[in-house]
Amino acid sequence: MHATEKAMESKLQNLNSPKGKFSIPSWPSLLLIFTFVAVLSVQIMTKSTLSPARVVLSGSFEPDHASSDPETCAGFFGELPKRKVVMSIKDFGGVGDGKTSNTETFRRAVRHMQSFGDIGGAQLNVPEGKWLTGSFNLTSNFTLFLEEGAVILGSQDEDEWPIIEPLPSYGRGRERLGGRHISLIHGNGLTNVVITGHNGTIDGQGKMWWDLWWNRTLKHTRGHLVELMNSHNILISNLTFRNSPFWTIHPVYCSNVVIKGMTILAPLNAPNTDGIDPDSSTNVCIEDCYIESGDDLVAVKSGWDQYGISMAHPSSNIIVRRVSGTTPTCSGVGIGSEMSGGIFNVKVDRLHVWDAAAGVRIKTDKGRGGYIVNVTISNITMERVKVPIRLSRGSNDHPDEGWDPKAVPKIRGISFLNVVSVNSTKAPVLAGIEDAQFEEICMKNVSLLGLAPSARWQCQFVSGFTSQVFPLPCPELQNNGSSLWCSFS
């Protein structure tokens, strides 16, 4: 037996025996191991799927971040000139004791640096310390740089998160009618903006906001940790973001956005703390990020019901690459549920998810309208993910009474290649919508291991093509006719 196959057999024994102790496998276990090894052999021969991961003694897949990978999204982000002016928040009287409010200090610093935009821009350094602040806006041709040990803390005063207009593609706040709280770090109509550093931290101190949500005393939709609107050429990298009140990073109506090398953390029960949500944006790349969240790790969106349909501002050319993390209630990558402006050309590659409700999920329903077209999902590893693949309706929430029940979404060209899921509890759920069949679902080399014998695929109003899929998929996906549309056939 190949050495790698032996390692994988040992891995499966560790996964299925308490505390990793050796136990003699039963006949069903041997069958499971044989199936896994057979799948792995195919993957090795095709030089795919598990090459960016290594097996470790703990018995879990671990992305090999140390390996060199030439694929990067650098091309999405144009080169910036060296900032001509570099100043510290201390130069403006900032106090990093974690108690003194620096809200006006940050606002004053950015206003001052705005004047250097036409000579190459400016950089504001945040040194080691705890810098308490309310919301502040960025400016164009600007770098916010957090030095090692620097922590920006979100204010616990609601008044320091002012109310702003709802997004036009949503028509209201996502959680409450009317306006919404501005994000902690915000920008609108900007170009050439960088938020980076030496692994400094931005901590939204979101518990106050989560409690308002849990207690149903929230008056306005919570703010994000970072939101950039109508902006171009954005880089967010090499930082830790923690405890966002709501979605953590939200580029909306933006283009050429790179988010890389980020660690994003929230308690696993913190409501709606999505990691990264590209929304009605184009040319967005998310790579080499680790996320722990109370909601989707990454969610691609494009507006809500009739407001998103009317604005018709799709999300397109989205890359999610080498992202790993866990979310017990939601998915590794979600598309929707707000997708009414359309979503096309999405590539998800080398996603690693564990202890999650779903691995990849497309969420939509009647009233959404819009479309999701040309989505490629490849080289995915999952462990203890309840439903590894879920394409479903059920997003039965609407902004107001003006939504159109006849506005059904169009879902076409969703491809899965080289997917391995270990110890899932349910088979995939592929539930389309009556009068809006999910079409051209393509799956190749998909192995869902450890499912109970009684687990069955749930399929309705879907059609597609599969090859090398285990266990056998539902009849709707066993179409052996023409599969020219399937990019992996």
mmCIF file with all atom_site columns, C-alpha atoms in Angstrom, residues 80-85 110-123 139-143 191-192:
data_model
loop_
_atom_site.group_PDB
_atom_site.id
_atom_site.type_symbol
_atom_site.label_atom_id
_atom_site.label_alt_id
_atom_site.label_comp_id
_atom_site.label_asym_id
_atom_site.label_entity_id
_atom_site.label_seq_id
_atom_site.pdbx_PDB_ins_code
_atom_site.Cartn_x
_atom_site.Cartn_y
_atom_site.Cartn_z
_atom_site.occupancy
_atom_site.B_iso_or_equiv
_atom_site.pdbx_formal_charge
_atom_site.auth_seq_id
_atom_site.auth_comp_id
_atom_site.auth_asym_id
_atom_site.auth_atom_id
_atom_site.pdbx_PDB_model_num
ATOM 1  C CA . LEU A 1 80  ? 0.148   52.139 -4.778 1.00 0.00 ? 80  LEU A CA 1
ATOM 2  C CA . PRO A 1 81  ? 2.716   54.897 -4.595 1.00 0.00 ? 81  PRO A CA 1
ATOM 3  C CA . LYS A 1 82  ? 4.728   55.075 -1.430 1.00 0.00 ? 82  LYS A CA 1
ATOM 4  C CA . ARG A 1 83  ? 2.911   57.255 1.070  1.00 0.00 ? 83  ARG A CA 1
ATOM 5  C CA . LYS A 1 84  ? 4.579   60.647 1.201  1.00 0.00 ? 84  LYS A CA 1
ATOM 6  C CA . VAL A 1 85  ? 3.431   61.464 4.720  1.00 0.00 ? 85  VAL A CA 1
ATOM 7  C CA . VAL A 1 110 ? -7.917  61.405 8.867  1.00 0.00 ? 110 VAL A CA 1
ATOM 8  C CA . ARG A 1 111 ? -9.189  64.887 7.964  1.00 0.00 ? 111 ARG A CA 1
ATOM 9  C CA . HIS A 1 112 ? -5.648  66.207 8.199  1.00 0.00 ? 112 HIS A CA 1
ATOM 10 C CA . MET A 1 113 ? -4.249  63.400 6.041  1.00 0.00 ? 113 MET A CA 1
ATOM 11 C CA . GLN A 1 114 ? -6.902  63.885 3.380  1.00 0.00 ? 114 GLN A CA 1
ATOM 12 C CA . SER A 1 115 ? -4.993  66.953 2.194  1.00 0.00 ? 115 SER A CA 1
ATOM 13 C CA . PHE A 1 116 ? -2.038  64.794 1.074  1.00 0.00 ? 116 PHE A CA 1
ATOM 14 C CA . GLY A 1 117 ? -4.060  62.659 -1.341 1.00 0.00 ? 117 GLY A CA 1
ATOM 15 C CA . ASP A 1 118 ? -2.839  64.425 -4.470 1.00 0.00 ? 118 ASP A CA 1
ATOM 16 C CA . ILE A 1 119 ? 0.852   63.924 -3.643 1.00 0.00 ? 119 ILE A CA 1
ATOM 17 C CA . GLY A 1 120 ? 0.740   60.174 -3.016 1.00 0.00 ? 120 GLY A CA 1
ATOM 18 C CA . GLY A 1 121 ? -1.351  60.000 0.105  1.00 0.00 ? 121 GLY A CA 1
ATOM 19 C CA . ALA A 1 122 ? -0.633  59.464 3.771  1.00 0.00 ? 122 ALA A CA 1
ATOM 20 C CA . GLN A 1 123 ? -0.269  56.711 6.342  1.00 0.00 ? 123 GLN A CA 1
ATOM 21 C CA . THR A 1 139 ? -10.126 58.826 3.037  1.00 0.00 ? 139 THR A CA 1
ATOM 22 C CA . SER A 1 140 ? -8.660  58.066 -0.395 1.00 0.00 ? 140 SER A CA 1
ATOM 23 C CA . ASN A 1 141 ? -4.947  57.403 -0.962 1.00 0.00 ? 141 ASN A CA 1
ATOM 24 C CA . PHE A 1 142 ? -4.654  56.406 2.660  1.00 0.00 ? 142 PHE A CA 1
ATOM 25 C CA . THR A 1 143 ? -3.136  53.605 4.751  1.00 0.00 ? 143 THR A CA 1
ATOM 26 C CA . THR A 1 191 ? -9.855  54.881 -4.010 1.00 0.00 ? 191 THR A CA 1
ATOM 27 C CA . ASN A 1 192 ? -6.534  53.324 -3.029 1.00 0.00 ? 192 ASN A CA 1
#
